[in-house]
Coordinates of C-alpha atoms and ligand atoms in Angstrom, one line a residue:
X19 CA -22.6 34.7 -45.4
X20 CA -19.1 33.6 -44.2
X21 CA -16.4 35.7 -45.9
X22 CA -14.1 33.8 -48.3
X23 CA -10.6 33.5 -46.8
X24 CA -8.0 35.0 -49.1
X25 CA -5.8 31.9 -49.2
X26 CA -8.7 29.4 -49.1
X27 CA -8.3 28.5 -52.8
X28 CA -7.6 24.8 -52.8
X29 CA -7.9 21.4 -51.1
X30 CA -4.7 19.7 -49.9
X31 CA -4.4 16.2 -51.2
X32 CA -1.8 13.6 -52.2
X33 CA 0.2 14.3 -49.1
X34 CA 0.9 11.6 -46.4
X35 CA -0.7 11.9 -43.0
X36 CA 1.7 12.3 -40.1
X37 CA 3.5 9.1 -39.0
X38 CA 2.5 9.1 -35.3
X39 CA 0.4 7.2 -32.8
X40 CA 2.1 4.0 -33.8
X41 CA 3.4 1.1 -31.7
X42 CA 7.1 1.3 -32.4
X43 CA 7.6 -2.3 -31.4
X44 CA 4.7 -4.2 -32.9
X45 CA 5.0 -2.4 -36.2
X46 CA 8.7 -3.4 -36.5
X47 CA 9.2 -7.0 -37.6
X48 CA 13.1 -7.0 -37.7
X49 CA 13.1 -5.7 -34.1
X50 CA 10.6 -8.2 -32.9
X51 CA 12.5 -11.1 -34.6
X52 CA 15.9 -9.9 -33.2
X53 CA 14.5 -9.6 -29.7
X54 CA 13.1 -13.1 -29.9
X55 CA 16.2 -14.6 -31.4
X56 CA 18.4 -13.1 -28.7
X57 CA 16.5 -14.4 -25.7
X58 CA 14.0 -11.5 -24.9
X59 CA 10.8 -12.9 -26.3
X60 CA 9.3 -12.7 -22.8
X61 CA 9.6 -8.9 -22.9
X62 CA 7.4 -8.5 -25.9
X63 CA 4.3 -7.1 -24.0
X64 CA 6.3 -4.6 -22.0
X65 CA 8.2 -3.5 -25.2
X66 CA 5.0 -3.0 -26.9
X67 CA 3.7 -0.8 -24.1
X68 CA 7.0 1.2 -24.4
X69 CA 6.6 1.3 -28.2
X70 CA 3.1 2.7 -27.9
X71 CA 4.1 5.3 -25.4
X72 CA 7.0 6.5 -27.4
X73 CA 5.2 6.3 -30.7
X74 CA 2.5 8.7 -29.5
X75 CA 2.0 12.0 -31.4
X76 CA 2.8 13.9 -28.2
X77 CA 6.3 12.3 -28.0
X78 CA 7.1 13.4 -31.6
X79 CA 6.0 16.9 -30.8
X80 CA 8.2 16.9 -27.7
X81 CA 11.1 15.7 -29.7
X82 CA 10.7 18.7 -32.0
X83 CA 10.4 21.1 -29.1
X84 CA 13.5 19.7 -27.3
X85 CA 15.6 20.3 -30.5
X86 CA 14.1 23.7 -31.4
X87 CA 14.7 25.2 -28.0
X88 CA 18.4 25.0 -27.4
X89 CA 19.9 24.5 -23.9
X90 CA 21.2 27.9 -22.5
X91 CA 24.4 28.3 -20.5
X92 CA 24.2 30.6 -17.5
X93 CA 27.9 31.2 -16.8
X94 CA 27.2 34.2 -14.6
X95 CA 24.2 35.7 -12.8
X96 CA 23.1 39.3 -13.1
X97 CA 25.5 40.4 -10.4
X98 CA 28.5 38.7 -12.1
X99 CA 28.7 35.7 -9.8
X100 CA 29.6 32.4 -11.4
X101 CA 26.5 30.2 -12.0
X102 CA 27.8 27.5 -14.3
X103 CA 24.4 26.0 -14.9
X104 CA 22.6 25.0 -18.1
X105 CA 18.9 25.6 -18.6
X106 CA 16.9 23.0 -20.7
X107 CA 13.5 23.2 -22.3
X108 CA 10.8 21.2 -20.4
X109 CA 10.6 18.8 -23.3
X110 CA 14.2 17.7 -22.6
X111 CA 13.4 17.1 -19.0
X112 CA 10.3 15.1 -20.0
X113 CA 12.5 12.8 -22.1
X114 CA 15.0 12.4 -19.3
X115 CA 12.2 11.5 -16.9
X116 CA 10.7 9.0 -19.2
X117 CA 14.0 7.3 -20.2
X118 CA 15.1 7.1 -16.6
X119 CA 11.8 5.8 -15.4
X120 CA 12.1 3.0 -18.0
X121 CA 15.6 2.2 -16.8
X122 CA 17.5 3.0 -20.0
X123 CA 20.2 4.5 -17.8
X124 CA 20.5 1.5 -15.4
X125 CA 18.4 -1.6 -16.1
X126 CA 21.5 -3.6 -17.1
X127 CA 22.9 -3.3 -13.5
X128 CA 21.9 -5.2 -10.4
X129 CA 21.7 -3.6 -7.0
X130 CA 25.1 -5.1 -6.3
X131 CA 26.7 -3.4 -9.3
X132 CA 26.9 -6.5 -11.4
X133 CA 25.5 -7.1 -14.8
X134 CA 21.8 -7.8 -14.5
X135 CA 20.6 -11.2 -15.6
X136 CA 20.0 -11.9 -19.3
X137 CA 18.2 -10.7 -21.3
X138 CA 18.7 -7.3 -19.6
X139 CA 21.0 -6.0 -22.4
X140 CA 18.7 -7.1 -25.3
X141 CA 15.6 -5.8 -23.6
X142 CA 17.1 -2.4 -22.8
X143 CA 18.6 -2.1 -26.3
X144 CA 15.2 -2.6 -27.8
X145 CA 13.9 0.3 -25.7
X146 CA 16.9 2.4 -26.4
X147 CA 16.4 1.8 -30.2
X148 CA 12.8 2.9 -30.0
X149 CA 13.6 6.0 -27.9
X150 CA 16.4 7.0 -30.4
X151 CA 13.8 7.1 -33.1
X152 CA 11.9 9.9 -31.4
X153 CA 14.6 12.0 -29.6
X154 CA 18.3 11.1 -29.5
X155 CA 20.0 14.0 -27.8
X156 CA 18.9 13.2 -24.3
X157 CA 20.2 9.7 -24.7
X158 CA 23.7 11.0 -24.3
X159 CA 23.5 11.5 -20.5
X160 CA 21.4 8.3 -20.4
X161 CA 24.1 6.2 -22.0
X162 CA 26.9 7.9 -20.1
X163 CA 25.2 7.2 -16.8
X164 CA 24.7 3.5 -17.5
X165 CA 28.2 3.1 -18.8
X166 CA 30.0 5.0 -16.0
X167 CA 28.8 2.4 -13.6
X168 CA 31.1 -0.1 -15.4
X169 CA 34.2 2.1 -14.6
X170 CA 33.1 2.7 -11.0
X171 CA 33.3 -1.0 -10.3
X172 CA 37.1 -0.4 -9.9
X173 CA 36.3 1.6 -6.7
X174 CA 33.7 -0.4 -4.8
X175 CA 33.4 2.0 -1.8
X176 CA 32.6 4.9 -4.2
X177 CA 30.3 2.7 -6.3
X178 CA 28.4 1.9 -3.1
X179 CA 27.6 5.6 -2.6
X180 CA 26.7 6.3 -6.3
X181 CA 24.9 3.2 -7.4
X182 CA 21.8 3.4 -5.2
X183 CA 21.2 7.0 -6.4
X184 CA 21.4 5.9 -10.1
X185 CA 19.2 2.9 -9.7
X186 CA 16.2 4.8 -8.3
X187 CA 14.8 5.4 -11.7
X188 CA 13.8 8.8 -10.6
X189 CA 14.9 11.9 -12.6
X190 CA 15.8 14.8 -10.4
X191 CA 17.1 17.8 -12.3
X192 CA 17.6 20.0 -9.2
X193 CA 21.1 21.6 -8.9
X194 CA 21.9 20.1 -5.5
X195 CA 24.6 17.8 -4.1
X196 CA 24.0 14.3 -5.3
X197 CA 23.5 12.9 -1.8
X198 CA 20.4 15.1 -1.4
X199 CA 18.8 14.0 -4.7
X200 CA 16.3 11.3 -5.4
X201 CA 18.1 10.2 -8.6
X202 CA 21.3 11.2 -10.4
X203 CA 23.0 11.1 -13.8
X204 CA 26.7 10.8 -14.7
X205 CA 28.8 12.3 -17.5
X206 CA 32.4 12.0 -18.6
X207 CA 35.3 14.1 -19.7
X208 CA 38.2 12.7 -21.6
X209 CA 38.7 14.9 -24.7
X210 CA 41.0 17.9 -24.4
X211 CA 42.0 20.5 -27.0
X212 CA 45.2 18.8 -28.0
X213 CA 43.8 15.3 -28.1
X214 CA 40.6 13.2 -28.0
X215 CA 41.6 9.9 -29.4
X216 CA 45.1 10.2 -27.8
X217 CA 43.9 10.6 -24.2
X218 CA 47.5 9.9 -23.0
X219 CA 48.2 13.4 -24.2
X220 CA 45.8 14.8 -21.5
X221 CA 47.4 17.8 -19.8
X222 CA 44.9 18.2 -16.9
X223 CA 46.6 17.5 -13.6
X224 CA 45.5 15.7 -10.4
X225 CA 47.2 16.6 -7.2
X226 CA 46.7 14.3 -4.2
X227 CA 44.9 16.1 -1.3
X228 CA 44.3 13.7 1.5
X229 CA 41.8 11.0 0.5
X230 CA 40.9 12.9 -2.6
X231 CA 42.5 14.9 -5.5
X232 CA 42.5 18.5 -6.7
X233 CA 42.1 18.7 -10.5
X234 CA 43.2 21.6 -12.6
X235 CA 43.0 21.8 -16.4
X236 CA 40.3 21.6 -19.0
X237 CA 38.1 19.4 -21.2
X238 CA 37.2 20.4 -24.8
X239 CA 34.1 18.4 -24.9
X240 CA 32.0 17.7 -21.7
X241 CA 28.5 16.8 -22.7
X242 CA 25.4 16.9 -20.4
X243 CA 27.1 19.5 -18.1
X244 CA 24.2 19.3 -15.6
X245 CA 25.2 15.7 -14.7
X246 CA 25.7 15.2 -11.0
X247 CA 29.2 13.8 -11.4
X248 CA 31.7 13.2 -14.2
X249 CA 34.3 10.5 -14.8
X250 CA 37.4 12.4 -15.9
X251 CA 40.9 11.5 -16.9
X252 CA 43.8 13.5 -15.4
X253 CA 47.6 13.1 -14.9
X254 CA 48.3 12.0 -11.3
X255 CA 51.8 11.5 -10.0
X256 CA 51.5 7.8 -11.0
X257 CA 50.2 8.5 -14.6
X258 CA 46.9 9.0 -16.4
X259 CA 44.2 8.2 -13.9
X260 CA 40.4 8.0 -13.8
X261 CA 38.5 10.2 -11.3
X262 CA 34.9 10.9 -10.3
X263 CA 34.3 14.7 -10.1
X264 CA 31.0 15.7 -8.4
X265 CA 29.2 19.0 -9.1
X266 CA 29.3 19.7 -5.3
X267 CA 32.2 19.2 -2.9
X268 CA 31.5 17.0 0.2
X269 CA 31.1 20.2 2.3
X270 CA 28.1 21.2 0.0
X271 CA 29.8 24.1 -1.9
X272 CA 29.8 24.2 -5.7
X273 CA 32.8 22.3 -7.1
X274 CA 35.4 24.1 -9.4
X275 CA 33.8 23.4 -12.8
X276 CA 33.7 26.5 -14.9
X277 CA 31.8 26.2 -18.2
X278 CA 33.3 28.4 -20.9
X279 CA 30.6 27.9 -23.5
X280 CA 28.3 25.4 -25.1
X281 CA 29.3 23.9 -28.5
X282 CA 27.3 25.2 -31.5
X283 CA 26.8 21.7 -33.0
X284 CA 25.6 20.5 -36.4
X285 CA 22.9 18.4 -34.6
X286 CA 22.4 16.7 -31.2
X287 CA 20.7 20.0 -30.4
X288 CA 18.6 19.0 -27.4
X289 CA 21.8 17.9 -25.7
X290 CA 24.3 20.4 -24.3
X291 CA 28.0 19.8 -24.9
X292 CA 30.2 22.2 -23.0
X293 CA 33.8 23.4 -22.9
X294 CA 35.0 23.4 -19.3
X295 CA 37.9 24.6 -17.1
X296 CA 38.6 22.8 -13.8
X297 CA 40.0 25.1 -11.1
X298 CA 41.1 23.0 -8.1
X299 CA 38.1 20.8 -8.6
X300 CA 37.5 18.1 -6.0
X301 CA 37.5 14.5 -7.2
X302 CA 37.8 10.9 -6.0
X303 CA 40.2 8.5 -7.6
X304 CA 38.6 5.6 -9.5
X305 CA 41.0 2.7 -9.6
X306 CA 44.8 2.8 -9.3
X307 CA 46.9 5.8 -10.4
X308 CA 48.2 5.1 -13.9
X309 CA 45.2 2.7 -14.7
X310 CA 43.1 5.5 -16.2
X311 CA 42.8 4.1 -19.8
X312 CA 42.1 0.6 -18.6
X313 CA 39.3 1.8 -16.3
X314 CA 37.7 4.1 -18.8
X315 CA 37.7 1.3 -21.4
X316 CA 35.1 -0.5 -19.3
X317 CA 32.9 2.5 -19.8
X318 CA 33.5 3.1 -23.5
X319 CA 32.6 -0.4 -24.5
X320 CA 29.1 0.3 -23.4
X321 CA 28.8 3.8 -24.9
X322 CA 30.1 2.4 -28.2
X323 CA 27.4 -0.2 -28.2
X324 CA 24.8 2.5 -27.6
X325 CA 26.1 4.6 -30.4
X326 CA 25.4 1.7 -32.8
X327 CA 21.9 1.1 -31.3
X328 CA 21.1 4.8 -31.6
X329 CA 22.3 4.9 -35.2
X330 CA 20.2 1.9 -36.1
X331 CA 17.2 3.7 -34.4
X332 CA 17.8 6.8 -36.6
X333 CA 17.9 4.6 -39.7
X334 CA 14.7 2.9 -38.6
X335 CA 12.8 6.2 -38.2
X336 CA 14.1 7.6 -41.5
X337 CA 13.1 4.4 -43.4
X338 CA 9.6 4.2 -41.8
X339 CA 9.0 7.8 -42.7
X340 CA 10.1 7.1 -46.3
X341 CA 7.9 3.9 -46.6
X342 CA 5.0 5.6 -45.0
X343 CA 5.2 8.6 -47.4
X344 CA 5.7 6.4 -50.5
X345 CA 2.6 4.4 -49.6
X346 CA 0.5 7.6 -49.7
X347 CA 2.1 9.7 -52.4
X348 CA 1.1 9.2 -56.0
X349 CA 3.3 10.3 -58.9
X350 CA 2.3 9.7 -62.5
X351 CA -1.0 8.1 -61.4
X352 CA 0.7 5.5 -59.3
X353 CA 1.7 5.3 -55.6
X354 CA 5.5 5.9 -55.2
X355 CA 5.5 2.7 -53.3
X356 CA 4.5 0.8 -56.5
X357 CA 7.1 2.5 -58.7
X358 CA 9.7 -0.2 -59.5
X359 CA 12.8 2.0 -58.9
X360 CA 11.4 3.4 -55.6
X361 CA 10.7 -0.1 -54.4
X362 CA 14.3 -1.1 -55.3
X363 CA 15.7 1.8 -53.2
X364 CA 13.4 1.2 -50.2
X365 CA 14.0 -2.6 -50.2
X366 CA 17.8 -2.1 -50.5
X367 CA 17.7 0.2 -47.5
X368 CA 15.5 -2.2 -45.6
X369 CA 18.1 -4.9 -46.1
X370 CA 20.8 -2.7 -44.6
X371 CA 18.5 -1.9 -41.6
X372 CA 17.7 -5.6 -41.2
X373 CA 21.4 -6.4 -41.0
X374 CA 22.1 -3.5 -38.6
X375 CA 19.3 -4.5 -36.2
X376 CA 20.2 -8.2 -36.2
X377 CA 23.8 -7.3 -35.6
X378 CA 23.3 -4.9 -32.7
X379 CA 20.9 -7.2 -30.9
X380 CA 23.3 -10.2 -31.4
X381 CA 26.1 -8.0 -29.8
X382 CA 23.8 -7.3 -26.9
X383 CA 23.2 -11.0 -26.4
X384 CA 27.0 -11.4 -26.2
X385 CA 27.1 -8.9 -23.4
X386 CA 24.2 -10.6 -21.7
X387 CA 26.2 -13.9 -21.9
X388 CA 29.7 -12.6 -21.3
X389 CA 29.9 -13.2 -17.6
X390 CA 29.3 -17.0 -18.0
X391 CA 30.6 -17.7 -21.5
X392 CA 34.2 -16.9 -22.6
X393 CA 33.2 -17.1 -26.3
X394 CA 30.4 -14.6 -25.8
X395 CA 32.8 -12.3 -23.9
X396 CA 35.3 -12.6 -26.8
X397 CA 32.5 -11.8 -29.3
X398 CA 31.7 -8.6 -27.3
X399 CA 35.3 -7.5 -27.2
X400 CA 36.0 -8.1 -30.9
X401 CA 32.7 -7.1 -32.3
X402 CA 31.8 -3.9 -30.3
X403 CA 34.2 -1.7 -32.3
X404 CA 33.4 -3.5 -35.6
X405 CA 29.6 -3.0 -35.0
X406 CA 30.1 0.6 -34.1
X407 CA 32.2 1.2 -37.2
X408 CA 29.7 -0.3 -39.6
X409 CA 26.4 0.8 -38.2
X410 CA 27.3 4.3 -37.3
X411 CA 29.0 4.8 -40.7
X412 CA 25.9 3.5 -42.5
X413 CA 23.5 6.0 -40.9
X414 CA 24.3 9.4 -42.5
X415 CA 24.1 8.2 -46.2
X416 CA 21.1 6.0 -45.3
X417 CA 19.2 8.9 -43.7
X418 CA 20.0 11.2 -46.7
X419 CA 18.5 8.6 -49.1
X420 CA 15.4 8.3 -47.0
X421 CA 15.1 12.1 -47.0
X422 CA 15.2 12.0 -50.8
X423 CA 12.3 9.5 -50.9
X424 CA 10.1 12.3 -49.3
X425 CA 11.2 14.7 -52.0
X426 CA 11.1 18.4 -51.0
X427 CA 9.1 17.6 -47.8
X428 CA 12.0 15.6 -46.5
X429 CA 14.3 18.6 -46.7
X430 CA 12.0 20.9 -44.7
X431 CA 12.3 21.3 -41.0
X432 CA 8.6 20.4 -40.2
X433 CA 9.5 16.8 -41.2
X434 CA 11.7 14.9 -38.8
X435 CA 14.2 14.1 -41.5
X436 CA 16.5 17.1 -41.2
X437 CA 16.9 16.4 -37.5
X438 CA 17.7 12.8 -38.1
X439 CA 20.2 13.8 -40.8
X440 CA 22.0 16.3 -38.6
X441 CA 22.1 13.8 -35.8
X442 CA 23.4 10.9 -37.8
X443 CA 27.2 11.6 -38.1
X444 CA 27.9 12.1 -34.4
X445 CA 27.7 8.5 -33.3
X446 CA 30.5 7.6 -35.7
X447 CA 32.7 10.5 -34.4
X448 CA 32.4 10.4 -30.7
X449 CA 33.6 7.5 -28.4
X450 CA 36.2 6.5 -30.9
X451 CA 35.9 7.6 -34.6
X452 CA 35.9 5.1 -37.5
X453 CA 39.6 4.6 -37.9
X454 CA 40.1 4.2 -34.2
X455 CA 37.4 1.5 -34.1
X456 CA 39.3 -0.4 -36.8
X457 CA 42.6 -0.1 -34.9
X458 CA 40.8 -1.5 -31.9
X459 CA 39.8 -4.6 -33.9
X460 CA 43.3 -5.1 -35.1
X461 CA 44.6 -4.7 -31.5
X462 CA 42.1 -7.3 -30.3
X463 CA 43.2 -9.7 -33.0
X464 CA 46.8 -9.2 -32.1
X465 CA 46.6 -9.5 -28.3
X466 CA 43.5 -11.4 -27.5
X467 CA 43.7 -15.1 -28.3
X468 CA 40.0 -15.8 -27.8
X469 CA 39.1 -12.9 -30.1
X470 CA 41.5 -14.2 -32.7
X471 CA 40.0 -17.7 -32.4
X472 CA 36.5 -16.2 -32.9
X473 CA 37.8 -14.4 -35.9
X474 CA 39.1 -17.7 -37.3
X475 CA 35.7 -19.3 -36.8
X476 CA 34.0 -16.5 -38.6
X477 CA 36.5 -16.7 -41.4
X478 CA 35.6 -20.5 -41.8
X479 CA 32.0 -19.5 -41.8
X480 CA 32.8 -17.1 -44.7
X481 CA 33.8 -20.1 -46.8
X482 CA 30.2 -21.5 -46.4
X483 CA 28.9 -18.3 -48.1
X484 CA 31.7 -17.5 -50.5
X485 CA 33.4 -19.6 -53.2
X486 CA 37.2 -20.4 -53.4
X487 CA 39.3 -17.3 -53.9
X488 CA 36.7 -15.0 -52.5
X489 CA 36.6 -16.9 -49.2
X490 CA 40.4 -17.1 -49.1
X491 CA 40.9 -13.4 -49.6
X492 CA 38.0 -12.3 -47.4
X493 CA 40.1 -11.9 -44.3
X494 CA 43.5 -11.8 -45.9
X495 CA 44.6 -8.3 -45.3
X496 CA 45.3 -7.3 -41.7
X497 CA 47.6 -4.3 -42.4
X498 CA 46.7 -1.0 -40.7
X499 CA 46.1 0.7 -44.1
X500 CA 43.6 -2.1 -45.0
X501 CA 41.9 -2.2 -41.7
X502 CA 38.7 -0.5 -42.8
X503 CA 38.2 -3.2 -45.5
X504 CA 38.8 -5.9 -43.0
X505 CA 36.6 -4.6 -40.3
X506 CA 33.8 -3.8 -42.8
X507 CA 33.9 -7.4 -44.0
X508 CA 34.0 -8.7 -40.4
X509 CA 30.9 -6.7 -39.6
X510 CA 29.1 -7.9 -42.8
X511 CA 29.8 -11.5 -42.0
X512 CA 28.6 -11.1 -38.4
X513 CA 25.4 -9.4 -39.7
X514 CA 24.8 -12.3 -42.1
X515 CA 25.3 -14.8 -39.3
X516 CA 22.9 -12.8 -37.1
X517 CA 20.3 -12.6 -39.8
X518 CA 20.5 -16.3 -40.3
X519 CA 19.3 -16.8 -36.8
X520 CA 16.7 -14.0 -36.6
X521 CA 15.3 -13.1 -40.0
X522 CA 13.4 -15.1 -42.7
X523 CA 15.9 -17.2 -44.8
X524 CA 15.2 -15.1 -48.0
X525 CA 16.4 -12.0 -46.2
X526 CA 19.6 -13.6 -44.9
X527 CA 20.2 -15.0 -48.4
X528 CA 19.6 -11.6 -50.1
X529 CA 22.0 -10.0 -47.6
X530 CA 24.7 -12.5 -48.3
X531 CA 24.3 -12.3 -52.0
X532 CA 24.2 -8.5 -52.3
X533 CA 26.7 -7.6 -49.5
X534 CA 29.1 -10.5 -49.2
X535 CA 29.2 -12.3 -52.5
X536 CA 29.0 -9.1 -54.6
X537 CA 30.3 -5.9 -53.1
X538 CA 27.3 -3.6 -52.4
X539 CA 27.0 -0.6 -54.7
X540 CA 27.9 2.8 -53.2
X541 CA 24.3 3.9 -53.7
X542 CA 21.0 2.3 -52.7
X543 CA 18.7 0.7 -55.3
X544 CA 21.5 -0.7 -57.5
X545 CA 21.1 -4.3 -56.2
X546 CA 18.9 -6.7 -57.9
X547 CA 16.7 -7.8 -55.1
X548 CA 13.9 -10.1 -56.4
X549 CA 10.3 -8.9 -56.2
X550 CA 9.2 -11.4 -53.6
X551 CA 12.1 -10.6 -51.2
X552 CA 11.5 -6.9 -51.8
X553 CA 7.9 -7.3 -50.8
X554 CA 8.9 -9.2 -47.7
X555 CA 11.4 -6.5 -46.7
X556 CA 8.9 -3.7 -47.2
X557 CA 6.2 -5.4 -45.2
X558 CA 8.6 -6.0 -42.4
X559 CA 9.6 -2.3 -42.3
X560 CA 5.9 -1.3 -41.8
X561 CA 3.1 -3.8 -42.4
X562 CA 0.4 -2.4 -44.6
X563 CA -2.1 -3.5 -42.0
X564 CA -0.8 -0.6 -40.0
X565 CA -2.1 1.8 -42.5
X566 CA -5.5 0.2 -42.5
X567 CA -5.5 0.2 -38.7
X568 CA -4.5 3.8 -38.7
X569 CA -7.3 4.8 -40.9
X570 CA -9.8 3.1 -38.7
X571 CA -8.6 4.0 -35.2
X572 CA -5.9 6.6 -35.6
X573 CA -3.5 4.2 -33.9
X574 CA -1.7 1.0 -35.0
X575 CA -4.0 -1.9 -34.3
X576 CA -1.8 -4.0 -32.0
X577 CA -4.1 -7.1 -32.2
X578 CA -3.6 -7.2 -36.0
X579 CA 0.2 -6.7 -36.0
Ligands
FAD201 C1 28.5 16.1 -30.0 C2 29.8 15.6 -29.3 C3 29.8 15.3 -27.9 C4 30.9 14.9 -27.3 N1 30.9 14.7 -25.9 C5 32.0 14.3 -25.3 C6 32.0 14.1 -23.9 O1 31.0 14.2 -23.2 N2 33.2 13.8 -23.3 C7 34.3 13.6 -24.0 O2 35.3 13.2 -23.4 N3 34.4 13.8 -25.3 C8 33.2 14.1 -26.0 N4 33.3 14.3 -27.4 C9 34.5 14.3 -28.0 C10 34.7 13.0 -28.9 O3 34.7 11.9 -28.2 C11 36.0 13.3 -29.7 O4 35.8 14.3 -30.6 C12 36.4 12.0 -30.5 O5 36.9 11.0 -29.6 C13 37.6 12.3 -31.5 O6 38.6 13.0 -30.8 P1 39.2 14.4 -31.4 O7 38.1 15.3 -31.7 O8 40.3 14.9 -30.6 O9 39.8 13.9 -32.8 P2 41.2 13.3 -33.1 O10 41.6 12.4 -32.0 O11 42.2 14.3 -33.5 O12 40.9 12.4 -34.4 C14 40.6 13.0 -35.7 C15 40.5 11.9 -36.7 O13 41.7 11.1 -36.8 C16 41.4 9.8 -36.7 N5 42.5 9.1 -36.1 C17 43.0 9.2 -34.9 N6 44.0 8.4 -34.7 C18 44.2 7.7 -35.8 C19 45.2 6.8 -36.3 N7 46.2 6.3 -35.5 N8 45.2 6.4 -37.6 C20 44.2 6.8 -38.4 N9 43.3 7.7 -38.1 C21 43.3 8.2 -36.8 C22 40.1 9.6 -35.9 O14 39.4 8.4 -36.3 C23 39.4 10.9 -36.4 O15 38.6 10.6 -37.5 C24 32.1 14.7 -28.0 C25 32.1 15.0 -29.4 C26 31.0 15.4 -30.0 C27 31.0 15.7 -31.5

């Protein structure tokens, strides 16, 4: 007779099965609609293949491993020689390999270093959004690599050396000079101890040395320290200048980057962020001396966009976990999903996510169209900081609310929610924090006539949605102190416009009514979303057919979705 196990006293029931083996694209109606509305309908099959790959149970397990096994700095070897290398868990390398193979780091660039043809931005954003749902830390070097190419265009001869190595779609983690590698990644260093926002206060110096420069100083944040080269800002004789600093000097010796320590961060654990000293580090100039801020801005526009896409991805994963759990969990003899107040909370969150997805994809279309359409270029300039401001700021409170939907399970590390929660604030903080984004919008309105014209057109559109005084006062305040209110409303209006062209009319109407006409409550679930719209919103988060398909096959049934 088999011995009775001591703890084998009960059957586990009324718990939700793991949310995995899903197609992250086909199960996501707001994403599918936004992709279609913004010109990338032809990518659907390949996005679904990506969605299935990244939605596999294995990828979720790797995401956990990459964040549980922190990168390790090896500043010295056993004999006391400098090493300055960082060791990552194999799961991190796997994510880097998959993202780079899929072109998340470069698919928006042509071989000539120009923007790839539309809908390159929208298609890549859809993939980036899905990847962010599974593991976000590794996307830091991925986004920096694709964005750095924008700044390198100021120095065509240098870009010619670097670009082919980035475009290979091959991830090569070896610590070797970039010219010997099959593929490379790029990082950036702007933030110093005395200033991150105010980069003009940078104290790092650049001394001309023939065709190159010798850089001495420090950076207080330098993420992804195993990147093959970094864009850095330093004070040259002609003023603040942008440089490209490789890990190896042209003679093959290790360059003068000395990593002091890795940051002990709230989240973003799979990704290493270092503090670094530069000791006579070799670097090439990128653009003219004194033009550093102008050059680096080319880059940050793209990283800011990616912050917003990644935040929307975190929100998406949090909400699908919540809806999935509530569909399985019963409380007081009823599924949580059927409890009126829970439905109100979930539907209200779904509405914010609908607005965020429609908005980021609309912004990507503007970038796709910017080269040939001045209005789209103005949209991208004006809206990038506004979108980063709204979407990145939504994410932390949103993820927290989703966590609460899972009750105690949501607070426990085995669920993905704690990781999403820790990750959520960083996108708002880095690459220009909230206030800085609002100042950028004010600056664009002041100095950029096309952006100001676009703003005027949006304000006129506001009067279609809002009555009399509300419309007149909607964009009234443009003072610095009131900038958050202004930029928040601008982003809401742009979300509503984006929803009108991508989502079912009832959703755009609910968004306008509960976010524009009435101010949205500080907490989710306080808006009176009608039952039919709530049902539409919840089915769009995760169709119930998925659950049926999952029961049958263990994987979302793509034919049915
Ligand atoms: C995980 C992580 C990774 C990072 N990786 C990198 C990296 O790889 N490379 C890099 O260069 N940097 C990196 N950073 C640094 C990041 O970009 C900066 O922290 C950020 O830009 C803010 O700069 P700061 O920390 O110096 O804060 P400050 O510039 O001191 O700003 C503090 C606060 O003041 C606000 N503020 C600033 N100016 C104004 C104003 N005029 N009016 C009102 N409010 C204002 C800001 O919005 C912010 O909220 C990273 C940061 C984190 C958290």
